[in-house]
Structure formats: C-alpha cells, structure tokens
Amino acid sequence: MKLTRIHKGSAKNTLIFKEATKDSFGEGEFEFLDYFSIFDWGRFLDNPIKFKGIAMAAVAKKYFELLNKSGIKTHYQGMKDSTKMNISLVNVPEAYKNVPLNSKNYLLPIEIIFRIYTHPESSDLKKIKTGKKTYQELGYKEMPEPNKKLASVKISYSTKLEAEDRVLAREEARILAGLTEEEMSRLEKLALKVNEIITDHCESVGLIHYDGKIEVAKDVNGDFVIVDVIGTLDEDRFMVKIGENKYVDFSKQFLRNWFIDNGWKAIINKAKENAEQQGIKDWTAFCSKPPKLPEKISKLISEMYLTDAQIRTGEKLGEKLDVEVRSLKQVAKEMYDIQEAHKAGISNF
C-alpha cells in the first residue's frame, strides 16, 4: 500500500496509507521509536533508549487486546512487526474550534485524564501549594496527599490539538468535543472502565498505577473508539514500592525527575519566561540543549522498559533480544538508589 503522508512524533511515527473520510476509516501504522520527549522539547535525539520502541509496542498491543476482549472498541488492527502497529484512522478536527454536535468519524480534541493516586509531582498538588487553586476548586473531596490513593478515581480534561495542553472544565471539554450530555456521561464511564482494566492488570504484576490518560474518537456509527496508545510507561505514571514510605517512579517520570534534579528543567522554565516576555513562540532558542544521559542511566532506563514489557505481556523479550532483563524489584531498587543519590548531589555515573 502506498504511503501518502507521515507524521513524525516524539516517540513514534504515524504513517498514513489511506486518508479518513467523513464516512469511512483511513488506514495507517504506528512505528514505535527508541526516542522520548519531556517538557515539550521534542525528540531527545542525543538520548535514544535502546529497545524502547519494541517494549512500548508490546505493551500497547497487550492493552488493546485486553480492551477488545472487554468489548471496548479500539483502532488497533494487529501488528505488522515488533515495532509497527496497524491502526484505523479518523478525521482530525481543526484546533481551537468547537466540533459541531452529531459529528462522526473524528478525533475528540480532548484528553481524558484519570487519577488513582496523587503523584508527588502532580500538577494539582502544585496548584494547591502555590495557592492558585484550592483542592475543592480542583474537584477533590479532601486534601490530596502524595502517594495516597484517592477515595475515588478523579476524571479531568485537557486540550489535545492546541500548541500547549490547556486544562478544561467538564463543560468546556464537552462543548469543544462536540458531545451531548449523554455522550459525555458515556465517555466518563468508558474512561473509568479503561482505567480499571489497566489498574487491575498492573496490580497483578506489582506496579502501582498512579494516573494516566486516554484519547478517544467517534466512529462512523457514533460509537466511541480508543485511539493512540494506552497504559504505557510514556502515557501513564506508575510506581513501585521499595519499602515503608519508599517509592520510585517506574515510567517516563523517572526521566523527568532526572532532568529536574540536574537543573535542566529550571533552565527550561526560565527560557519559557524569556520567550513570553519577548513575544516569541519558540522558547527553545533561549534554552541549552538537554544534557546527555550517562550510559549507566540510559541502560537502566532501557531495562525499565523491557522489564515492564516482560511482566505485563508475558513475552520473553530479553531472550528474543539476547539481553539480560532483571526482575521488577531488582530494577526498581537500583532506580531508587540512583534517584536518591542524584537528589543528594552524589554521582558515580
């Protein structure tokens, strides 16, 4: 099939072979890569994580299969090879415009976020601590505490197609996405069901599911369809408990923490301030390139992705790739020790 277009993402490419129409799906393919992105920088080209693409594809495949078995529609159409996934495509609406009611075969221009635990780096916690919002204004029944499970799963919304993600109130999200109140209620029930499937499966293998998101489309029949990918270490945040009150991030958040602790995130924040003051959109011109990850850290993060894929899919990826993959507890313990040393300014990398 002839390639018509390619969209290059930070961690995967989307290859388009047949464009969607208002009455039919398009045909495409995800190509999972060894790159990552944090803090809106784009691909960290100097810091590829070996085997990340294979691991991500395996986990995405697993959860699409679990959803399909549960009767939830997805755009997953099988694997082409270990890093390439066949998908159905829908139309993408214009950014910054409300989708008309009763539209079909389109991507909802919102992300649906679910929180099960309160992550120490939660944006909600930061808003509360800085006085920008009260916990009541953010929809909590009581003050959220780091690493504590919420009384019930909290659903929230943000924009999907805008230059920077923007938090939305429920009614704003409903109007932007072109949904009726009945459809909005169904969407929330769907999000809770997807979260339940991911959370229960993760708990069975020793991962604590803190928060995550889904992206959803409406198909030609007006039914909701889960799109993009779900439940991976890039989409959601997970923790592993090391000991009493000792937790370590077992997701892309570990990478974020690394660049926060070495000061690069502060440089980004300053660059964004400078760009805004001068009315310039591209803040990266005011910022130094991200520092290169030490080889030891890069290898450890690679093992994190492979360990995660092995325990959640049951596939022996280590054997297939001829690389040693340790247990979840072993990898998480080393990550915890390195994280604490890095925070304390101790480095032997």
mmCIF file of C-alpha atoms in Angstrom:
data_model
loop_
_atom_site.group_PDB
_atom_site.id
_atom_site.type_symbol
_atom_site.label_atom_id
_atom_site.label_comp_id
_atom_site.label_asym_id
_atom_site.label_seq_id
_atom_site.Cartn_x
_atom_site.Cartn_y
_atom_site.Cartn_z
ATOM 1 C CA MET A 1 0.000 0.000 0.000
ATOM 2 C CA LYS A 2 1.349 3.415 -0.956
ATOM 3 C CA LEU A 3 2.385 5.832 1.792
ATOM 4 C CA THR A 4 0.567 9.148 1.424
ATOM 5 C CA ARG A 5 1.760 11.034 4.477
ATOM 6 C CA ILE A 6 3.866 10.656 7.617
ATOM 7 C CA HIS A 7 3.522 12.452 10.928
ATOM 8 C CA LYS A 8 6.720 12.385 12.971
ATOM 9 C CA GLY A 9 6.024 12.282 16.692
ATOM 10 C CA SER A 10 8.407 12.412 19.621
ATOM 11 C CA ALA A 11 8.286 8.664 20.379
ATOM 12 C CA LYS A 12 6.511 7.184 17.359
ATOM 13 C CA ASN A 13 5.753 7.985 13.753
ATOM 14 C CA THR A 14 2.281 7.743 12.246
ATOM 15 C CA LEU A 15 2.313 6.508 8.659
ATOM 16 C CA ILE A 16 -0.839 7.228 6.648
ATOM 17 C CA PHE A 17 -1.704 4.956 3.724
ATOM 18 C CA LYS A 18 -5.352 5.907 3.260
ATOM 19 C CA GLU A 19 -6.929 9.128 4.471
ATOM 20 C CA ALA A 20 -10.124 9.004 6.530
ATOM 21 C CA THR A 21 -13.306 10.464 5.069
ATOM 22 C CA LYS A 22 -16.494 11.562 6.808
ATOM 23 C CA ASP A 23 -17.972 8.121 6.074
ATOM 24 C CA SER A 24 -15.042 5.723 6.403
ATOM 25 C CA PHE A 25 -11.894 4.990 8.397
ATOM 26 C CA GLY A 26 -8.477 5.640 6.996
ATOM 27 C CA GLU A 27 -5.611 3.153 7.233
ATOM 28 C CA GLY A 28 -2.317 3.783 8.961
ATOM 29 C CA GLU A 29 0.511 2.453 11.033
ATOM 30 C CA PHE A 30 2.344 3.386 14.209
ATOM 31 C CA GLU A 31 6.117 2.999 14.116
ATOM 32 C CA PHE A 32 7.421 2.896 17.687
ATOM 33 C CA LEU A 33 10.842 4.502 18.156
ATOM 34 C CA ASP A 34 13.624 4.455 20.739
ATOM 35 C CA TYR A 35 13.272 8.198 21.378
ATOM 36 C CA PHE A 36 11.491 10.070 24.145
ATOM 37 C CA SER A 37 10.336 13.611 24.820
ATOM 38 C CA ILE A 38 9.723 15.529 28.030
ATOM 39 C CA PHE A 39 8.859 19.151 28.864
ATOM 40 C CA ASP A 40 7.618 19.819 25.291
ATOM 41 C CA TRP A 41 11.181 19.715 23.932
ATOM 42 C CA GLY A 42 10.527 17.233 21.131
ATOM 43 C CA ARG A 43 12.668 14.209 20.368
ATOM 44 C CA PHE A 44 15.775 13.880 22.519
ATOM 45 C CA LEU A 45 17.870 12.907 19.513
ATOM 46 C CA ASP A 46 21.093 12.566 21.508
ATOM 47 C CA ASN A 47 19.494 10.271 24.087
ATOM 48 C CA PRO A 48 17.867 7.248 22.389
ATOM 49 C CA ILE A 49 16.795 4.468 24.762
ATOM 50 C CA LYS A 50 17.718 1.086 23.310
ATOM 51 C CA PHE A 51 14.795 -1.342 22.813
ATOM 52 C CA LYS A 52 12.248 1.257 23.980
ATOM 53 C CA GLY A 53 10.250 1.035 20.753
ATOM 54 C CA ILE A 54 9.911 -2.750 20.929
ATOM 55 C CA ALA A 55 8.877 -2.616 24.594
ATOM 56 C CA MET A 56 6.318 0.145 24.046
ATOM 57 C CA ALA A 57 4.763 -1.666 21.091
ATOM 58 C CA ALA A 58 4.419 -4.885 23.108
ATOM 59 C CA VAL A 59 2.622 -3.144 25.991
ATOM 60 C CA ALA A 60 0.348 -1.147 23.670
ATOM 61 C CA LYS A 61 -0.598 -4.372 21.867
ATOM 62 C CA LYS A 62 -1.360 -6.111 25.174
ATOM 63 C CA TYR A 63 -3.766 -3.431 26.362
ATOM 64 C CA PHE A 64 -5.557 -3.093 23.054
ATOM 65 C CA GLU A 65 -6.149 -6.847 23.161
ATOM 66 C CA LEU A 66 -7.444 -6.616 26.742
ATOM 67 C CA LEU A 67 -9.811 -3.801 25.773
ATOM 68 C CA ASN A 68 -11.075 -5.690 22.748
ATOM 69 C CA LYS A 69 -11.790 -8.739 24.935
ATOM 70 C CA SER A 70 -13.787 -6.472 27.244
ATOM 71 C CA GLY A 71 -15.936 -5.267 24.363
ATOM 72 C CA ILE A 72 -14.316 -1.840 24.103
ATOM 73 C CA LYS A 73 -13.721 -0.601 20.565
ATOM 74 C CA THR A 74 -10.167 0.436 19.611
ATOM 75 C CA HIS A 75 -8.415 1.460 16.425
ATOM 76 C CA TYR A 76 -5.916 -1.418 16.796
ATOM 77 C CA GLN A 77 -5.708 -3.630 13.688
ATOM 78 C CA GLY A 78 -2.888 -6.027 14.585
ATOM 79 C CA MET A 79 0.907 -5.910 14.394
ATOM 80 C CA LYS A 80 2.971 -5.654 11.229
ATOM 81 C CA ASP A 81 6.171 -6.482 13.092
ATOM 82 C CA SER A 82 7.655 -5.942 16.570
ATOM 83 C CA THR A 83 7.631 -2.131 16.308
ATOM 84 C CA LYS A 84 4.883 -1.478 13.743
ATOM 85 C CA MET A 85 1.171 -1.493 14.568
ATOM 86 C CA ASN A 86 -1.662 -1.312 12.037
ATOM 87 C CA ILE A 87 -4.378 1.181 13.004
ATOM 88 C CA SER A 88 -7.618 2.682 11.728
ATOM 89 C CA LEU A 89 -7.632 6.443 11.258
ATOM 90 C CA VAL A 90 -10.312 9.092 11.776
ATOM 91 C CA ASN A 91 -10.515 12.747 10.801
ATOM 92 C CA VAL A 92 -8.695 15.290 12.939
ATOM 93 C CA PRO A 93 -10.728 18.453 13.602
ATOM 94 C CA GLU A 94 -9.305 21.948 13.367
ATOM 95 C CA ALA A 95 -7.601 23.135 16.550
ATOM 96 C CA TYR A 96 -9.154 25.893 18.677
ATOM 97 C CA LYS A 97 -12.634 25.296 17.209
ATOM 98 C CA ASN A 98 -15.615 23.544 18.784
ATOM 99 C CA VAL A 99 -16.685 20.366 16.987
ATOM 100 C CA PRO A 100 -20.348 20.561 15.865
ATOM 101 C CA LEU A 101 -22.814 18.284 17.661
ATOM 102 C CA ASN A 102 -23.658 14.971 15.932
ATOM 103 C CA SER A 103 -20.327 14.853 14.097
ATOM 104 C CA LYS A 104 -18.914 11.395 13.336
ATOM 105 C CA ASN A 105 -15.630 9.728 12.422
ATOM 106 C CA TYR A 106 -13.413 12.256 14.169
ATOM 107 C CA LEU A 107 -10.850 12.514 16.947
ATOM 108 C CA LEU A 108 -12.152 14.145 20.106
ATOM 109 C CA PRO A 109 -9.868 17.201 20.574
ATOM 110 C CA ILE A 110 -9.505 16.455 24.294
ATOM 111 C CA GLU A 111 -7.528 14.152 26.543
ATOM 112 C CA ILE A 112 -9.376 12.362 29.330
ATOM 113 C CA ILE A 113 -7.163 12.122 32.413
ATOM 114 C CA PHE A 114 -7.708 9.766 35.332
ATOM 115 C CA ARG A 115 -6.021 9.956 38.717
ATOM 116 C CA ILE A 116 -5.999 6.967 41.064
ATOM 117 C CA TYR A 117 -3.202 8.048 43.410
ATOM 118 C CA THR A 118 -1.735 11.501 43.999
ATOM 119 C CA HIS A 119 1.695 11.669 42.412
ATOM 120 C CA PRO A 120 4.286 13.810 44.267
ATOM 121 C CA GLU A 121 4.798 15.760 41.005
ATOM 122 C CA SER A 122 1.058 16.123 40.372
ATOM 123 C CA SER A 123 0.134 19.399 38.685
ATOM 124 C CA ASP A 124 -2.876 19.592 41.004
ATOM 125 C CA LEU A 125 -0.641 19.453 44.083
ATOM 126 C CA LYS A 126 1.490 22.261 42.672
ATOM 127 C CA LYS A 127 -1.579 24.432 42.065
ATOM 128 C CA ILE A 128 -2.750 23.874 45.630
ATOM 129 C CA LYS A 129 0.684 24.521 47.168
ATOM 130 C CA THR A 130 1.166 27.762 45.206
ATOM 131 C CA GLY A 131 -2.309 28.992 46.096
ATOM 132 C CA LYS A 132 -3.548 29.057 42.504
ATOM 133 C CA LYS A 133 -6.406 26.699 43.350
ATOM 134 C CA THR A 134 -7.980 25.099 46.407
ATOM 135 C CA TYR A 135 -8.444 21.354 46.480
ATOM 136 C CA GLN A 136 -12.209 21.938 46.400
ATOM 137 C CA GLU A 137 -11.906 24.036 43.229
ATOM 138 C CA LEU A 138 -9.992 21.168 41.628
ATOM 139 C CA GLY A 139 -12.780 18.728 42.409
ATOM 140 C CA TYR A 140 -11.310 16.889 45.406
ATOM 141 C CA LYS A 141 -13.448 15.955 48.392
ATOM 142 C CA GLU A 142 -10.429 16.207 50.699
ATOM 143 C CA MET A 143 -6.861 17.474 50.526
ATOM 144 C CA PRO A 144 -4.848 15.076 48.315
ATOM 145 C CA GLU A 145 -1.603 13.746 49.787
ATOM 146 C CA PRO A 146 1.440 12.455 47.879
ATOM 147 C CA ASN A 147 1.440 8.683 47.294
ATOM 148 C CA LYS A 148 -2.032 8.299 48.794
ATOM 149 C CA LYS A 149 -4.867 6.589 46.941
ATOM 150 C CA LEU A 150 -7.850 8.818 46.246
ATOM 151 C CA ALA A 151 -11.246 7.869 47.644
ATOM 152 C CA SER A 152 -12.465 7.533 44.052
ATOM 153 C CA VAL A 153 -10.893 7.893 40.621
ATOM 154 C CA LYS A 154 -10.764 11.560 39.590
ATOM 155 C CA ILE A 155 -11.529 12.415 35.964
ATOM 156 C CA SER A 156 -10.309 15.651 34.369
ATOM 157 C CA TYR A 157 -9.754 17.037 30.881
ATOM 158 C CA SER A 158 -7.235 18.930 28.782
ATOM 159 C CA THR A 159 -6.944 20.026 25.168
ATOM 160 C CA LYS A 160 -5.346 17.672 22.663
ATOM 161 C CA LEU A 161 -4.660 19.625 19.481
ATOM 162 C CA GLU A 162 -3.525 23.026 20.746
ATOM 163 C CA ALA A 163 0.112 24.136 20.826
ATOM 164 C CA GLU A 164 0.200 23.627 24.601
ATOM 165 C CA ASP A 165 -2.156 21.469 26.649
ATOM 166 C CA ARG A 166 -4.804 23.548 28.397
ATOM 167 C CA VAL A 167 -6.833 22.325 31.370
ATOM 168 C CA LEU A 168 -10.562 22.272 30.670
ATOM 169 C CA ALA A 169 -13.617 22.283 32.884
ATOM 170 C CA ARG A 170 -16.010 19.416 32.164
ATOM 171 C CA GLU A 171 -18.475 21.627 30.290
ATOM 172 C CA GLU A 172 -15.687 23.237 28.247
ATOM 173 C CA ALA A 173 -14.454 19.769 27.268
ATOM 174 C CA ARG A 174 -17.958 18.633 26.316
ATOM 175 C CA ILE A 175 -18.583 21.652 24.076
ATOM 176 C CA LEU A 176 -15.118 21.552 22.474
ATOM 177 C CA ALA A 177 -15.517 17.838 21.694
ATOM 178 C CA GLY A 178 -18.995 18.259 20.211
ATOM 179 C CA LEU A 179 -20.695 15.910 22.673
ATOM 180 C CA THR A 180 -24.155 15.830 24.181
ATOM 181 C CA GLU A 181 -24.537 15.411 27.939
ATOM 182 C CA GLU A 182 -25.489 11.763 27.415
ATOM 183 C CA GLU A 183 -22.364 11.186 25.327
ATOM 184 C CA MET A 184 -20.213 12.935 27.925
ATOM 185 C CA SER A 185 -21.520 10.613 30.626
ATOM 186 C CA ARG A 186 -20.778 7.595 28.427
ATOM 187 C CA LEU A 187 -17.284 8.919 27.779
ATOM 188 C CA GLU A 188 -16.593 9.190 31.503
ATOM 189 C CA LYS A 189 -17.846 5.660 32.121
ATOM 190 C CA LEU A 190 -15.585 4.456 29.318
ATOM 191 C CA ALA A 191 -12.570 6.216 30.863
ATOM 192 C CA LEU A 192 -13.285 4.606 34.235
ATOM 193 C CA LYS A 193 -13.575 1.163 32.631
ATOM 194 C CA VAL A 194 -10.291 1.551 30.734
ATOM 195 C CA ASN A 195 -8.590 2.740 33.908
ATOM 196 C CA GLU A 196 -9.970 -0.251 35.814
ATOM 197 C CA ILE A 197 -8.553 -2.687 33.255
ATOM 198 C CA ILE A 198 -5.105 -1.072 33.342
ATOM 199 C CA THR A 199 -5.018 -0.657 37.125
ATOM 200 C CA ASP A 200 -6.146 -4.201 37.933
ATOM 201 C CA HIS A 201 -3.712 -5.740 35.465
ATOM 202 C CA CYS A 202 -0.799 -3.661 36.771
ATOM 203 C CA GLU A 203 -1.532 -4.522 40.398
ATOM 204 C CA SER A 204 -1.350 -8.208 39.483
ATOM 205 C CA VAL A 205 2.300 -7.788 38.411
ATOM 206 C CA GLY A 206 3.487 -5.390 41.147
ATOM 207 C CA LEU A 207 3.024 -1.984 39.516
ATOM 208 C CA ILE A 208 1.025 0.801 41.181
ATOM 209 C CA HIS A 209 -0.964 2.761 38.595
ATOM 210 C CA TYR A 210 -0.982 6.418 39.678
ATOM 211 C CA ASP A 211 -2.526 8.302 36.777
ATOM 212 C CA GLY A 212 -2.936 8.249 33.040
ATOM 213 C CA LYS A 213 -4.916 9.379 30.042
ATOM 214 C CA ILE A 214 -6.845 8.162 27.052
ATOM 215 C CA GLU A 215 -7.581 9.616 23.651
ATOM 216 C CA VAL A 216 -10.919 8.807 22.061
ATOM 217 C CA ALA A 217 -12.583 9.084 18.660
ATOM 218 C CA LYS A 218 -16.164 8.736 17.443
ATOM 219 C CA ASP A 219 -16.546 6.286 14.574
ATOM 220 C CA VAL A 220 -18.926 6.368 11.612
ATOM 221 C CA ASN A 221 -21.677 4.911 13.811
ATOM 222 C CA GLY A 222 -21.123 7.480 16.544
ATOM 223 C CA ASP A 223 -19.557 4.903 18.886
ATOM 224 C CA PHE A 224 -16.510 5.749 20.985
ATOM 225 C CA VAL A 225 -13.198 4.188 19.947
ATOM 226 C CA ILE A 226 -9.962 4.211 21.974
ATOM 227 C CA VAL A 227 -7.125 5.603 19.841
ATOM 228 C CA ASP A 228 -3.429 6.432 20.134
ATOM 229 C CA VAL A 229 -1.959 4.025 22.741
ATOM 230 C CA ILE A 230 -2.854 3.329 26.352
ATOM 231 C CA GLY A 231 -1.240 2.163 29.565
ATOM 232 C CA THR A 232 2.399 2.501 28.505
ATOM 233 C CA LEU A 233 5.219 3.969 30.589
ATOM 234 C CA ASP A 234 5.022 7.108 28.438
ATOM 235 C CA GLU A 235 1.258 7.669 28.646
ATOM 236 C CA ASP A 236 0.706 6.825 32.317
ATOM 237 C CA ARG A 237 2.638 7.056 35.582
ATOM 238 C CA PHE A 238 3.455 4.039 37.714
ATOM 239 C CA MET A 239 5.315 3.491 40.958
ATOM 240 C CA VAL A 240 6.999 0.540 42.642
ATOM 241 C CA LYS A 241 7.053 0.397 46.423
ATOM 242 C CA ILE A 242 10.586 -0.284 47.656
ATOM 243 C CA GLY A 243 9.936 -0.154 51.396
ATOM 244 C CA GLU A 244 7.982 1.702 54.047
ATOM 245 C CA ASN A 245 7.240 5.155 52.566
ATOM 246 C CA LYS A 246 9.779 4.450 49.811
ATOM 247 C CA TYR A 247 8.558 4.632 46.224
ATOM 248 C CA VAL A 248 10.249 5.009 42.865
ATOM 249 C CA ASP A 249 8.783 6.140 39.570
ATOM 250 C CA PHE A 250 8.676 3.273 37.089
ATOM 251 C CA SER A 251 7.739 5.249 33.995
ATOM 252 C CA LYS A 252 8.921 8.167 31.874
ATOM 253 C CA GLN A 253 8.509 10.241 35.035
ATOM 254 C CA PHE A 254 11.883 8.836 36.155
ATOM 255 C CA LEU A 255 13.433 10.661 33.187
ATOM 256 C CA ARG A 256 11.584 13.857 34.070
ATOM 257 C CA ASN A 257 12.867 13.593 37.632
ATOM 258 C CA TRP A 258 16.418 13.156 36.366
ATOM 259 C CA PHE A 259 16.324 16.367 34.333
ATOM 260 C CA ILE A 260 14.590 18.221 37.168
ATOM 261 C CA ASP A 261 17.262 17.165 39.651
ATOM 262 C CA ASN A 262 20.158 18.143 37.374
ATOM 263 C CA GLY A 263 18.713 21.640 36.885
ATOM 264 C CA TRP A 264 17.750 21.481 33.215
ATOM 265 C CA LYS A 265 14.020 21.885 33.940
ATOM 266 C CA ALA A 266 14.772 25.180 35.714
ATOM 267 C CA ILE A 267 16.632 26.328 32.592
ATOM 268 C CA ILE A 268 13.553 25.466 30.509
ATOM 269 C CA ASN A 269 11.263 27.404 32.828
ATOM 270 C CA LYS A 270 13.490 30.466 32.524
ATOM 271 C CA ALA A 271 13.639 30.098 28.737
ATOM 272 C CA LYS A 272 9.845 29.997 28.529
ATOM 273 C CA GLU A 273 9.614 33.138 30.667
ATOM 274 C CA ASN A 274 12.128 34.983 28.463
ATOM 275 C CA ALA A 275 10.339 33.926 25.276
ATOM 276 C CA GLU A 276 6.955 35.007 26.631
ATOM 277 C CA GLN A 277 8.304 38.392 27.713
ATOM 278 C CA GLN A 278 9.633 38.988 24.202
ATOM 279 C CA GLY A 279 6.532 37.651 22.465
ATOM 280 C CA ILE A 280 8.419 34.779 20.840
ATOM 281 C CA LYS A 281 6.702 31.403 20.496
ATOM 282 C CA ASP A 282 9.826 29.248 20.110
ATOM 283 C CA TRP A 283 11.251 29.199 23.635
ATOM 284 C CA THR A 284 13.852 26.567 22.702
ATOM 285 C CA ALA A 285 16.019 29.333 21.225
ATOM 286 C CA PHE A 286 16.513 30.626 24.791
ATOM 287 C CA CYS A 287 17.452 27.225 26.194
ATOM 288 C CA SER A 288 20.515 24.993 26.161
ATOM 289 C CA LYS A 289 20.213 21.504 24.685
ATOM 290 C CA PRO A 290 19.369 18.737 27.168
ATOM 291 C CA PRO A 291 22.445 17.183 28.772
ATOM 292 C CA LYS A 292 23.273 13.692 27.562
ATOM 293 C CA LEU A 293 22.225 10.855 29.824
ATOM 294 C CA PRO A 294 25.101 8.903 31.387
ATOM 295 C CA GLU A 295 25.438 5.481 29.750
ATOM 296 C CA LYS A 296 24.605 3.724 33.023
ATOM 297 C CA ILE A 297 21.329 5.635 33.315
ATOM 298 C CA SER A 298 20.422 5.069 29.669
ATOM 299 C CA LYS A 299 20.958 1.310 30.087
ATOM 300 C CA LEU A 300 18.920 1.255 33.296
ATOM 301 C CA ILE A 301 16.000 3.053 31.645
ATOM 302 C CA SER A 302 16.197 0.641 28.717
ATOM 303 C CA GLU A 303 15.943 -2.214 31.207
ATOM 304 C CA MET A 304 12.989 -0.487 32.873
ATOM 305 C CA TYR A 305 11.059 -0.514 29.592
ATOM 306 C CA LEU A 306 11.993 -4.143 28.858
ATOM 307 C CA THR A 307 11.196 -5.354 32.382
ATOM 308 C CA ASP A 308 7.843 -3.595 32.229
ATOM 309 C CA ALA A 309 7.034 -5.169 28.864
ATOM 310 C CA GLN A 310 8.011 -8.648 30.064
ATOM 311 C CA ILE A 311 5.939 -8.619 33.237
ATOM 312 C CA ARG A 312 2.883 -7.067 31.602
ATOM 313 C CA THR A 313 2.816 -9.075 28.373
ATOM 314 C CA GLY A 314 4.433 -12.361 29.402
ATOM 315 C CA GLU A 315 6.727 -12.153 26.371
ATOM 316 C CA LYS A 316 10.360 -13.152 26.934
ATOM 317 C CA LEU A 317 11.771 -10.063 25.262
ATOM 318 C CA GLY A 318 15.158 -10.499 26.930
ATOM 319 C CA GLU A 319 15.600 -13.885 25.291
ATOM 320 C CA LYS A 320 14.409 -12.597 21.904
ATOM 321 C CA LEU A 321 16.816 -9.657 22.051
ATOM 322 C CA ASP A 322 19.643 -11.603 23.727
ATOM 323 C CA VAL A 323 19.843 -9.151 26.621
ATOM 324 C CA GLU A 324 19.595 -9.707 30.370
ATOM 325 C CA VAL A 325 16.401 -8.398 31.931
ATOM 326 C CA ARG A 326 16.198 -8.485 35.718
ATOM 327 C CA SER A 327 13.116 -8.669 37.903
ATOM 328 C CA LEU A 328 10.877 -5.682 38.612
ATOM 329 C CA LYS A 329 12.104 -5.408 42.210
ATOM 330 C CA GLN A 330 15.784 -5.559 41.208
ATOM 331 C CA VAL A 331 15.471 -2.855 38.556
ATOM 332 C CA ALA A 332 13.248 -0.656 40.730
ATOM 333 C CA LYS A 333 15.642 -0.920 43.702
ATOM 334 C CA GLU A 334 18.593 0.242 41.585
ATOM 335 C CA MET A 335 16.481 3.079 40.185
ATOM 336 C CA TYR A 336 15.513 4.137 43.709
ATOM 337 C CA ASP A 337 19.136 4.119 44.943
ATOM 338 C CA ILE A 338 20.314 6.152 41.951
ATOM 339 C CA GLN A 339 17.421 8.585 42.280
ATOM 340 C CA GLU A 340 18.190 9.270 45.946
ATOM 341 C CA ALA A 341 21.905 9.692 45.240
ATOM 342 C CA HIS A 342 21.171 12.072 42.367
ATOM 343 C CA LYS A 343 18.863 14.172 44.550
ATOM 344 C CA ALA A 344 21.627 14.395 47.141
ATOM 345 C CA GLY A 345 24.158 15.501 44.528
ATOM 346 C CA ILE A 346 26.095 12.240 44.733
ATOM 347 C CA SER A 347 27.152 10.903 41.352
ATOM 348 C CA ASN A 348 29.188 7.887 40.313
ATOM 349 C CA PHE A 349 27.755 7.540 36.828
#
